[in-house]
GROMACS .gro file of C-alpha atoms in nm:
model
  409
    1MET     CA    1  -2.728   0.090   1.272
    2SER     CA    2  -2.664   0.452   1.179
    3TYR     CA    3  -2.325   0.601   1.104
    4GLY     CA    4  -2.363   0.973   1.074
    5THR     CA    5  -2.151   1.258   0.944
    6ALA     CA    6  -2.238   1.605   0.829
    7ASP     CA    7  -2.225   1.455   0.478
    8SER     CA    8  -2.491   1.190   0.538
    9LEU     CA    9  -2.684   1.024   0.820
   10ARG     CA   10  -2.778   0.716   0.620
   11PRO     CA   11  -2.678   0.375   0.755
   12VAL     CA   12  -2.469   0.139   0.544
   13THR     CA   13  -2.644  -0.195   0.502
   14LEU     CA   14  -2.604  -0.523   0.319
   15ASP     CA   15  -2.877  -0.410   0.079
   16ASP     CA   16  -2.669  -0.100   0.000
   17VAL     CA   17  -2.371  -0.318  -0.086
   18ARG     CA   18  -2.582  -0.552  -0.298
   19GLY     CA   19  -2.727  -0.252  -0.479
   20ALA     CA   20  -2.375  -0.124  -0.540
   21GLN     CA   21  -2.277  -0.461  -0.682
   22LYS     CA   22  -2.558  -0.442  -0.938
   23MET     CA   23  -2.460  -0.086  -1.024
   24LEU     CA   24  -2.099  -0.193  -1.083
   25THR     CA   25  -2.188  -0.475  -1.324
   26GLY     CA   26  -1.986  -0.417  -1.639
   27VAL     CA   27  -1.788  -0.139  -1.471
   28ALA     CA   28  -1.568  -0.300  -1.205
   29ARG     CA   29  -1.414  -0.642  -1.252
   30ALA     CA   30  -1.485  -0.931  -1.022
   31THR     CA   31  -1.114  -0.968  -0.952
   32ALA     CA   32  -0.937  -1.302  -0.932
   33MET     CA   33  -0.856  -1.487  -0.612
   34GLU     CA   34  -0.523  -1.670  -0.621
   35GLY     CA   35  -0.403  -1.934  -0.379
   36SER     CA   36  -0.060  -1.896  -0.220
   37ARG     CA   37   0.117  -2.223  -0.139
   38HIS     CA   38   0.400  -2.044   0.039
   39LEU     CA   39   0.172  -1.842   0.269
   40SER     CA   40  -0.052  -2.144   0.325
   41GLN     CA   41   0.245  -2.341   0.453
   42LEU     CA   42   0.344  -2.056   0.687
   43VAL     CA   43  -0.007  -2.002   0.823
   44GLY     CA   44  -0.093  -2.371   0.840
   45SER     CA   45  -0.419  -2.335   0.648
   46PRO     CA   46  -0.524  -2.219   0.298
   47VAL     CA   47  -0.439  -1.860   0.214
   48HIS     CA   48  -0.595  -1.684  -0.084
   49LEU     CA   49  -0.502  -1.347  -0.233
   50LYS     CA   50  -0.791  -1.124  -0.346
   51CYS     CA   51  -0.629  -0.939  -0.637
   52GLU     CA   52  -0.773  -0.588  -0.637
   53ASN     CA   53  -0.434  -0.483  -0.775
   54LEU     CA   54  -0.573  -0.621  -1.102
   55GLN     CA   55  -0.887  -0.405  -1.083
   56ARG     CA   56  -0.944  -0.131  -1.342
   57THR     CA   57  -0.728   0.170  -1.248
   58GLY     CA   58  -0.514  -0.068  -1.041
   59SER     CA   59  -0.708  -0.057  -0.714
   60PHE     CA   60  -1.045  -0.106  -0.544
   61LYS     CA   61  -1.109   0.270  -0.544
   62LEU     CA   62  -1.309   0.262  -0.869
   63ARG     CA   63  -1.587   0.071  -0.691
   64GLY     CA   64  -1.671   0.337  -0.434
   65ALA     CA   65  -1.606   0.632  -0.663
   66TYR     CA   66  -1.845   0.502  -0.929
   67VAL     CA   67  -2.125   0.429  -0.681
   68ARG     CA   68  -2.087   0.773  -0.522
   69ILE     CA   69  -2.090   0.966  -0.851
   70ALA     CA   70  -2.364   0.753  -1.005
   71GLY     CA   71  -2.585   0.843  -0.708
   72LEU     CA   72  -2.560   1.219  -0.765
   73LEU     CA   73  -2.865   1.418  -0.870
   74PRO     CA   74  -2.868   1.551  -1.230
   75GLU     CA   75  -2.794   1.906  -1.116
   76GLU     CA   76  -2.502   1.778  -0.905
   77ARG     CA   77  -2.358   1.590  -1.200
   78ALA     CA   78  -2.389   1.904  -1.411
   79ALA     CA   79  -2.177   2.093  -1.156
   80GLY     CA   80  -1.899   1.837  -1.184
   81VAL     CA   81  -1.701   1.664  -0.913
   82VAL     CA   82  -1.373   1.733  -0.737
   83ALA     CA   83  -1.141   1.504  -0.542
   84ALA     CA   84  -0.802   1.509  -0.373
   85SER     CA   85  -0.564   1.216  -0.385
   86ALA     CA   86  -0.204   1.112  -0.428
   87GLY     CA   87  -0.300   0.835  -0.668
   88ASN     CA   88  -0.555   0.557  -0.636
   89HIS     CA   89  -0.865   0.759  -0.547
   90ALA     CA   90  -0.767   1.011  -0.814
   91GLN     CA   91  -0.770   0.746  -1.084
   92GLY     CA   92  -1.092   0.590  -0.956
   93VAL     CA   93  -1.274   0.925  -0.962
   94ALA     CA   94  -1.131   1.013  -1.303
   95LEU     CA   95  -1.246   0.689  -1.469
   96ALA     CA   96  -1.583   0.679  -1.291
   97SER     CA   97  -1.654   1.037  -1.395
   98SER     CA   98  -1.560   0.968  -1.756
   99LEU     CA   99  -1.784   0.662  -1.770
  100LEU     CA  100  -2.075   0.865  -1.631
  101GLY     CA  101  -2.015   1.174  -1.843
  102VAL     CA  102  -1.929   1.398  -1.549
  103HIS     CA  103  -1.649   1.654  -1.551
  104SER     CA  104  -1.389   1.582  -1.282
  105THR     CA  105  -1.117   1.794  -1.129
  106VAL     CA  106  -0.857   1.616  -0.921
  107PHE     CA  107  -0.611   1.791  -0.692
  108MET     CA  108  -0.285   1.603  -0.640
  109PRO     CA  109   0.026   1.692  -0.434
  110ASN     CA  110   0.321   1.842  -0.618
  111GLY     CA  111   0.527   1.536  -0.522
  112ALA     CA  112   0.280   1.282  -0.661
  113PRO     CA  113   0.452   1.021  -0.883
  114LEU     CA  114   0.443   1.115  -1.250
  115PRO     CA  115   0.288   0.781  -1.360
  116LYS     CA  116  -0.011   0.844  -1.130
  117ILE     CA  117  -0.054   1.201  -1.255
  118SER     CA  118  -0.036   1.080  -1.615
  119ALA     CA  119  -0.284   0.797  -1.554
  120THR     CA  120  -0.533   1.031  -1.384
  121ARG     CA  121  -0.523   1.265  -1.682
  122HIS     CA  122  -0.552   0.969  -1.920
  123TYR     CA  123  -0.874   0.862  -1.747
  124GLY     CA  124  -1.018   1.205  -1.823
  125ALA     CA  125  -0.971   1.424  -1.516
  126GLU     CA  126  -0.843   1.779  -1.507
  127VAL     CA  127  -0.542   1.752  -1.275
  128ARG     CA  128  -0.430   2.041  -1.056
  129LEU     CA  129  -0.112   2.012  -0.853
  130HIS     CA  130  -0.126   2.179  -0.513
  131GLY     CA  131   0.060   2.146  -0.184
  132GLN     CA  132   0.329   1.909  -0.068
  133VAL     CA  133   0.113   1.672   0.141
  134VAL     CA  134  -0.235   1.529   0.091
  135ASP     CA  135  -0.383   1.740   0.375
  136GLU     CA  136  -0.295   2.059   0.182
  137THR     CA  137  -0.431   1.907  -0.138
  138LEU     CA  138  -0.752   1.808   0.040
  139ALA     CA  139  -0.803   2.162   0.168
  140ALA     CA  140  -0.754   2.300  -0.184
  141ALA     CA  141  -1.011   2.058  -0.327
  142GLN     CA  142  -1.269   2.148  -0.061
  143GLU     CA  143  -1.209   2.520  -0.125
  144TYR     CA  144  -1.261   2.456  -0.497
  145ALA     CA  145  -1.587   2.276  -0.423
  146ALA     CA  146  -1.712   2.569  -0.212
  147GLU     CA  147  -1.622   2.820  -0.485
  148THR     CA  148  -1.757   2.633  -0.787
  149GLY     CA  149  -2.037   2.414  -0.655
  150ALA     CA  150  -1.860   2.097  -0.766
  151VAL     CA  151  -1.940   1.794  -0.550
  152PHE     CA  152  -1.651   1.685  -0.332
  153ILE     CA  153  -1.592   1.309  -0.358
  154HIS     CA  154  -1.435   1.198  -0.032
  155PRO     CA  155  -1.201   0.898  -0.058
  156PHE     CA  156  -1.359   0.705   0.230
  157ASP     CA  157  -1.595   0.907   0.452
  158HIS     CA  158  -1.931   0.855   0.280
  159PRO     CA  159  -2.188   0.571   0.287
  160ASP     CA  160  -2.191   0.534  -0.094
  161ILE     CA  161  -1.812   0.499  -0.101
  162ILE     CA  162  -1.827   0.234   0.170
  163ALA     CA  163  -2.107   0.045  -0.005
  164GLY     CA  164  -1.904   0.036  -0.325
  165GLN     CA  165  -1.593  -0.092  -0.148
  166GLY     CA  166  -1.808  -0.351   0.029
  167THR     CA  167  -1.862  -0.532  -0.301
  168VAL     CA  168  -1.513  -0.676  -0.248
  169GLY     CA  169  -1.658  -0.857   0.055
  170LEU     CA  170  -1.946  -1.006  -0.148
  171GLU     CA  171  -1.699  -1.137  -0.404
  172ILE     CA  172  -1.488  -1.294  -0.131
  173LEU     CA  173  -1.792  -1.479   0.007
  174ASP     CA  174  -1.875  -1.600  -0.342
  175GLN     CA  175  -1.521  -1.708  -0.430
  176CYS     CA  176  -1.429  -1.855  -0.089
  177PRO     CA  177  -1.753  -1.945   0.096
  178GLU     CA  178  -1.561  -2.123   0.371
  179VAL     CA  179  -1.342  -1.819   0.454
  180GLY     CA  180  -1.244  -1.796   0.821
  181THR     CA  181  -1.044  -1.471   0.831
  182ILE     CA  182  -1.024  -1.169   0.600
  183VAL     CA  183  -0.715  -0.950   0.633
  184VAL     CA  184  -0.734  -0.602   0.480
  185GLY     CA  185  -0.523  -0.287   0.483
  186VAL     CA  186  -0.668   0.017   0.660
  187GLY     CA  187  -0.608   0.383   0.588
  188GLY     CA  188  -0.919   0.595   0.633
  189GLY     CA  189  -1.115   0.273   0.675
  190GLY     CA  190  -1.354   0.270   0.379
  191LEU     CA  191  -1.250  -0.069   0.239
  192ALA     CA  192  -1.240  -0.246   0.577
  193ALA     CA  193  -1.576  -0.094   0.674
  194GLY     CA  194  -1.741  -0.195   0.348
  195ILE     CA  195  -1.610  -0.550   0.365
  196ALA     CA  196  -1.721  -0.574   0.730
  197VAL     CA  197  -2.077  -0.460   0.651
  198ALA     CA  198  -2.112  -0.712   0.368
  199VAL     CA  199  -1.942  -1.011   0.529
  200LYS     CA  200  -2.068  -0.984   0.887
  201ALA     CA  201  -2.430  -0.959   0.770
  202VAL     CA  202  -2.396  -1.296   0.595
  203ARG     CA  203  -2.123  -1.468   0.798
  204PRO     CA  204  -2.089  -1.306   1.141
  205ASP     CA  205  -1.840  -1.578   1.238
  206VAL     CA  206  -1.579  -1.456   0.988
  207ARG     CA  207  -1.295  -1.274   1.162
  208ILE     CA  208  -1.193  -0.945   0.999
  209VAL     CA  209  -0.846  -0.813   1.074
  210GLY     CA  210  -0.738  -0.464   0.967
  211VAL     CA  211  -0.373  -0.378   0.909
  212GLN     CA  212  -0.205  -0.038   0.936
  213ALA     CA  213   0.151   0.078   0.882
  214ALA     CA  214   0.304   0.142   1.225
  215GLY     CA  215   0.413   0.492   1.123
  216ALA     CA  216   0.060   0.591   1.018
  217ALA     CA  217  -0.158   0.396   1.259
  218ALA     CA  218  -0.447   0.621   1.355
  219TYR     CA  219  -0.698   0.344   1.426
  220PRO     CA  220  -0.545   0.183   1.740
  221PRO     CA  221  -0.546   0.509   1.939
  222SER     CA  222  -0.883   0.606   1.793
  223LEU     CA  223  -1.039   0.275   1.893
  224ALA     CA  224  -0.889   0.310   2.240
  225ALA     CA  225  -1.033   0.662   2.271
  226GLY     CA  226  -1.371   0.565   2.127
  227HIS     CA  227  -1.362   0.837   1.860
  228PRO     CA  228  -1.138   0.937   1.566
  229VAL     CA  229  -0.812   1.098   1.673
  230THR     CA  230  -0.538   1.248   1.459
  231VAL     CA  231  -0.189   1.106   1.434
  232ALA     CA  232   0.056   1.387   1.366
  233ASN     CA  233   0.298   1.351   1.076
  234PRO     CA  234   0.211   1.000   0.956
  235ALA     CA  235   0.512   0.845   0.785
  236THR     CA  236   0.521   0.527   0.577
  237MET     CA  237   0.614   0.409   0.230
  238ALA     CA  238   0.256   0.275   0.203
  239ASP     CA  239   0.098   0.596   0.072
  240GLY     CA  240  -0.231   0.417   0.004
  241ILE     CA  241  -0.293   0.380   0.380
  242LYS     CA  242  -0.105   0.692   0.492
  243VAL     CA  243  -0.401   0.862   0.658
  244GLY     CA  244  -0.364   1.066   0.976
  245ARG     CA  245  -0.725   1.045   1.094
  246PRO     CA  246  -1.002   0.786   1.043
  247GLY     CA  247  -1.320   0.892   0.871
  248ALA     CA  248  -1.617   0.925   1.105
  249VAL     CA  249  -1.843   0.701   0.894
  250PRO     CA  250  -1.600   0.411   0.850
  251PHE     CA  251  -1.470   0.446   1.206
  252ALA     CA  252  -1.810   0.370   1.355
  253ILE     CA  253  -1.838   0.058   1.140
  254VAL     CA  254  -1.482  -0.058   1.207
  255ARG     CA  255  -1.531  -0.011   1.581
  256GLU     CA  256  -1.841  -0.230   1.577
  257LEU     CA  257  -1.766  -0.493   1.312
  258VAL     CA  258  -1.389  -0.527   1.261
  259ASP     CA  259  -1.243  -0.772   1.511
  260GLU     CA  260  -0.890  -0.636   1.532
  261VAL     CA  261  -0.653  -0.377   1.385
  262ARG     CA  262  -0.283  -0.467   1.377
  263THR     CA  263   0.027  -0.272   1.273
  264VAL     CA  264   0.325  -0.373   1.059
  265SER     CA  265   0.670  -0.223   1.019
  266GLU     CA  266   0.834  -0.083   0.706
  267ASP     CA  267   1.063  -0.386   0.692
  268GLN     CA  268   0.763  -0.616   0.703
  269LEU     CA  269   0.593  -0.420   0.426
  270SER     CA  270   0.905  -0.446   0.211
  271ALA     CA  271   0.933  -0.820   0.269
  272ALA     CA  272   0.565  -0.866   0.184
  273LEU     CA  273   0.592  -0.670  -0.140
  274LEU     CA  274   0.895  -0.877  -0.238
  275LEU     CA  275   0.711  -1.200  -0.160
  276CYS     CA  276   0.413  -1.097  -0.374
  277LEU     CA  277   0.644  -1.024  -0.663
  278GLU     CA  278   0.864  -1.332  -0.636
  279ARG     CA  279   0.624  -1.600  -0.517
  280ALA     CA  280   0.284  -1.485  -0.645
  281LYS     CA  281   0.413  -1.300  -0.955
  282LEU     CA  282   0.193  -1.002  -0.860
  283VAL     CA  283   0.296  -0.636  -0.864
  284VAL     CA  284   0.149  -0.488  -0.546
  285GLU     CA  285   0.199  -0.146  -0.388
  286PRO     CA  286   0.311  -0.131  -0.022
  287ALA     CA  287  -0.042  -0.057   0.105
  288GLY     CA  288  -0.175  -0.353  -0.091
  289ALA     CA  289   0.092  -0.578   0.057
  290SER     CA  290   0.006  -0.484   0.419
  291PRO     CA  291  -0.220  -0.789   0.477
  292VAL     CA  292   0.061  -1.016   0.359
  293ALA     CA  293   0.298  -0.833   0.593
  294ALA     CA  294   0.066  -0.915   0.883
  295LEU     CA  295   0.058  -1.282   0.781
  296LEU     CA  296   0.438  -1.292   0.769
  297ALA     CA  297   0.468  -1.120   1.107
  298GLU     CA  298   0.244  -1.363   1.299
  299PRO     CA  299   0.150  -1.651   1.070
  300GLY     CA  300   0.016  -1.873   1.348
  301SER     CA  301  -0.245  -1.625   1.469
  302PHE     CA  302  -0.491  -1.649   1.178
  303ALA     CA  303  -0.775  -1.902   1.155
  304GLY     CA  304  -0.811  -2.031   0.803
  305PRO     CA  305  -0.901  -2.029   0.531
  306VAL     CA  306  -0.752  -1.679   0.510
  307VAL     CA  307  -0.820  -1.420   0.239
  308ALA     CA  308  -0.567  -1.136   0.215
  309VAL     CA  309  -0.695  -0.840   0.014
  310LEU     CA  310  -0.429  -0.697  -0.217
  311SER     CA  311  -0.594  -0.358  -0.242
  312GLY     CA  312  -0.380  -0.198  -0.512
  313GLY     CA  313  -0.089  -0.228  -0.751
  314ASN     CA  314  -0.016   0.134  -0.844
  315VAL     CA  315   0.344   0.150  -0.731
  316ASP     CA  316   0.581   0.408  -0.874
  317PRO     CA  317   0.873   0.230  -1.051
  318VAL     CA  318   1.128   0.441  -0.863
  319LEU     CA  319   0.967   0.354  -0.529
  320LEU     CA  320   0.941  -0.010  -0.635
  321GLN     CA  321   1.316  -0.020  -0.695
  322ARG     CA  322   1.386   0.128  -0.352
  323VAL     CA  323   1.133  -0.093  -0.176
  324LEU     CA  324   1.264  -0.409  -0.337
  325ARG     CA  325   1.615  -0.324  -0.231
  326HIS     CA  326   1.488  -0.246   0.118
  327GLY     CA  327   1.300  -0.576   0.126
  328MET     CA  328   1.606  -0.769   0.011
  329SER     CA  329   1.812  -0.598   0.280
  330ALA     CA  330   1.555  -0.685   0.547
  331GLN     CA  331   1.580  -1.051   0.441
  332GLY     CA  332   1.959  -1.045   0.440
  333ARG     CA  333   1.971  -1.075   0.062
  334TYR     CA  334   2.130  -0.736   0.004
  335LEU     CA  335   2.429  -0.590   0.186
  336ALA     CA  336   2.599  -0.252   0.158
  337VAL     CA  337   2.951  -0.230   0.301
  338ARG     CA  338   3.204   0.054   0.313
  339LEU     CA  339   3.572   0.003   0.384
  340ARG     CA  340   3.914   0.153   0.327
  341LEU     CA  341   4.209  -0.013   0.160
  342THR     CA  342   4.560   0.073   0.052
  343ASP     CA  343   4.562   0.264  -0.277
  344ARG     CA  344   4.790   0.049  -0.486
  345PRO     CA  345   4.756  -0.140  -0.815
  346GLY     CA  346   4.556  -0.459  -0.773
  347ALA     CA  347   4.404  -0.366  -0.435
  348LEU     CA  348   4.050  -0.353  -0.568
  349ALA     CA  349   4.095  -0.678  -0.759
  350THR     CA  350   4.218  -0.845  -0.438
  351LEU     CA  351   3.910  -0.722  -0.251
  352LEU     CA  352   3.679  -0.852  -0.522
  353GLY     CA  353   3.857  -1.184  -0.500
  354VAL     CA  354   3.776  -1.208  -0.130
  355LEU     CA  355   3.411  -1.137  -0.204
  356SER     CA  356   3.406  -1.392  -0.484
  357ALA     CA  357   3.548  -1.657  -0.253
  358ALA     CA  358   3.273  -1.569  -0.002
  359ASP     CA  359   3.015  -1.623  -0.281
  360ALA     CA  360   2.885  -1.264  -0.263
  361ASN     CA  361   2.760  -1.118  -0.590
  362VAL     CA  362   2.879  -0.759  -0.645
  363LEU     CA  363   2.600  -0.537  -0.777
  364ASP     CA  364   2.775  -0.200  -0.762
  365VAL     CA  365   3.114  -0.056  -0.667
  366SER     CA  366   3.200   0.302  -0.575
  367HIS     CA  367   3.577   0.359  -0.561
  368VAL     CA  368   3.695   0.696  -0.415
  369ARG     CA  369   4.066   0.777  -0.432
  370THR     CA  370   4.066   1.154  -0.382
  371ASP     CA  371   3.894   1.284  -0.070
  372PRO     CA  372   4.025   1.514   0.208
  373ARG     CA  373   3.929   1.248   0.463
  374LEU     CA  374   4.163   0.993   0.307
  375GLY     CA  375   4.534   0.955   0.364
  376LEU     CA  376   4.771   0.978   0.070
  377SER     CA  377   4.787   0.601   0.035
  378GLU     CA  378   4.422   0.527   0.111
  379ALA     CA  379   4.111   0.463  -0.102
  380GLU     CA  380   3.754   0.417   0.010
  381VAL     CA  381   3.527   0.157  -0.145
  382GLU     CA  382   3.151   0.117  -0.106
  383LEU     CA  383   3.004  -0.207  -0.236
  384HIS     CA  384   2.646  -0.321  -0.282
  385LEU     CA  385   2.628  -0.699  -0.262
  386GLU     CA  386   2.366  -0.962  -0.329
  387THR     CA  387   2.372  -1.215  -0.046
  388LYS     CA  388   2.180  -1.528   0.052
  389GLY     CA  389   2.041  -1.438   0.391
  390PRO     CA  390   2.142  -1.312   0.737
  391VAL     CA  391   2.387  -1.597   0.796
  392HIS     CA  392   2.559  -1.531   0.465
  393CYS     CA  393   2.582  -1.158   0.546
  394THR     CA  394   2.764  -1.248   0.868
  395GLU     CA  395   2.997  -1.482   0.677
  396VAL     CA  396   3.081  -1.210   0.422
  397GLY     CA  397   3.165  -0.963   0.700
  398ARG     CA  398   3.382  -1.223   0.871
  399ALA     CA  399   3.566  -1.299   0.544
  400LEU     CA  400   3.645  -0.931   0.494
  401ARG     CA  401   3.776  -0.889   0.848
  402GLU     CA  402   3.985  -1.206   0.827
  403ALA     CA  403   4.140  -1.068   0.507
  404GLY     CA  404   4.249  -0.759   0.700
  405TYR     CA  405   3.986  -0.511   0.596
  406THR     CA  406   3.815  -0.275   0.838
  407VAL     CA  407   3.445  -0.254   0.764
  408MET     CA  408   3.318   0.095   0.845
  409ASP     CA  409   2.975   0.190   0.983
   0.00000   0.00000   0.00000
C-alpha cells in the first residue's frame, strides 16, 4: 500500500511501526492498561482503558514527534524544527527535540492555555504566540519554515508520525491479545491510522472504531466523498481532535483499515470525562475521553474485549472546571435556577428552607435586590444546586413551584 503526499510517498507498514517501537525504547513509556468494571458492565464484556494520558508530556504525541525528528538528516537537524499546536503536539515536539539535541520553535495560538504554553517552554522549545486559531498558527509556522529552512513537523500528516503513533497499537496487542474492538479518538487521523496499520497487520479481525466530536467531524463527509474535505468552523471543547480537515496520509489509511468513524456530542464528552475522573480516577482531556463517550452512547454495539484509548490528559484547569460542571448538568447532578421573590426579611432563608427540604445542596447563591427590571418589592435570586439526577431535578422544580415561586427561564 502507498499513501502519498507532497511530503512523502513512502508507505506505512508494520515494519515501520516495529522500527519506531525500537527507536522509542527508553523514550516513550509503555503506558498502563486499566480495566473498568463500570464500563464492562455497561458494554457487557471486558473494557480496558489504554492510558496515554499518563504518557510523558501527557499524550501520545511524543511517540510520533520523536520518530519524525530522529529520522531527520544531520543537516536538517542542524536547521532546527518548527511546529504549530495548541498543546499536545507542541509539548511532544519540544521534548523530542530536547532529547535529540535539536532546536525547536513552536507556534501556539494567542488563546492557548497558559499551562500548555508553560509546559512547552519547560520542555525546551522557543514558543511564539501567533493568531487566534490553529489554522493561523499553522500558516505562521509554515512561513517560518520557508524563511529559515527549519523542518516543519506536521502533527499527523507524515508516515514517520503515523509509525510512531502506531506503537500504541503494538502495546495494545501485547497487553490485551484477545482484544475484539479498539476505540480511538480521531482528529487529523494520525493515531487511528497508526493503530490500524499495526493492529490489522497482525489481527485483521480486530474492529477499529474512530470517534470524532460532532462539531468537528471532518471524517464522515470525507469518507463519503472519498477524499479529504474541509469542515468550516469546527467547534468543540475537545481541542485535541478539533481538526477541520483530515490529513491526506492518515485519511488513506483510515479509509482502508478503520472499520467505522462515529460522532459524539458535547454532553457525551462531558459525561465521559466525569466518568473517567470519578470511576477510573484518571484525569483525561475531552479528546482523550471521546472513546469513552462513544461507549456510553451505544454500549451494546461493541464486541469485546474493548480497549478505549485515552489519548491525552492535558486539560486546562479552568476548562476542567467548566467541563465537569457541564457533565454534572448533563447527568442531572447540577441545576441552575433563577427566580424572583418578595424582598422582605427572611425571604431568602425561607427559599433555602424549601431547597433543604427537597434535599438539594446549594453550591452558590446570587441575590440581586437593586435592578431596573425589578419592582420595588422584588429581588432576584440565582442558585446553583447539586442534585441527584434528572428525577431529582424535576422534584426540586416541583417543590419550588408548590411553594409559590416562579422559576424563570
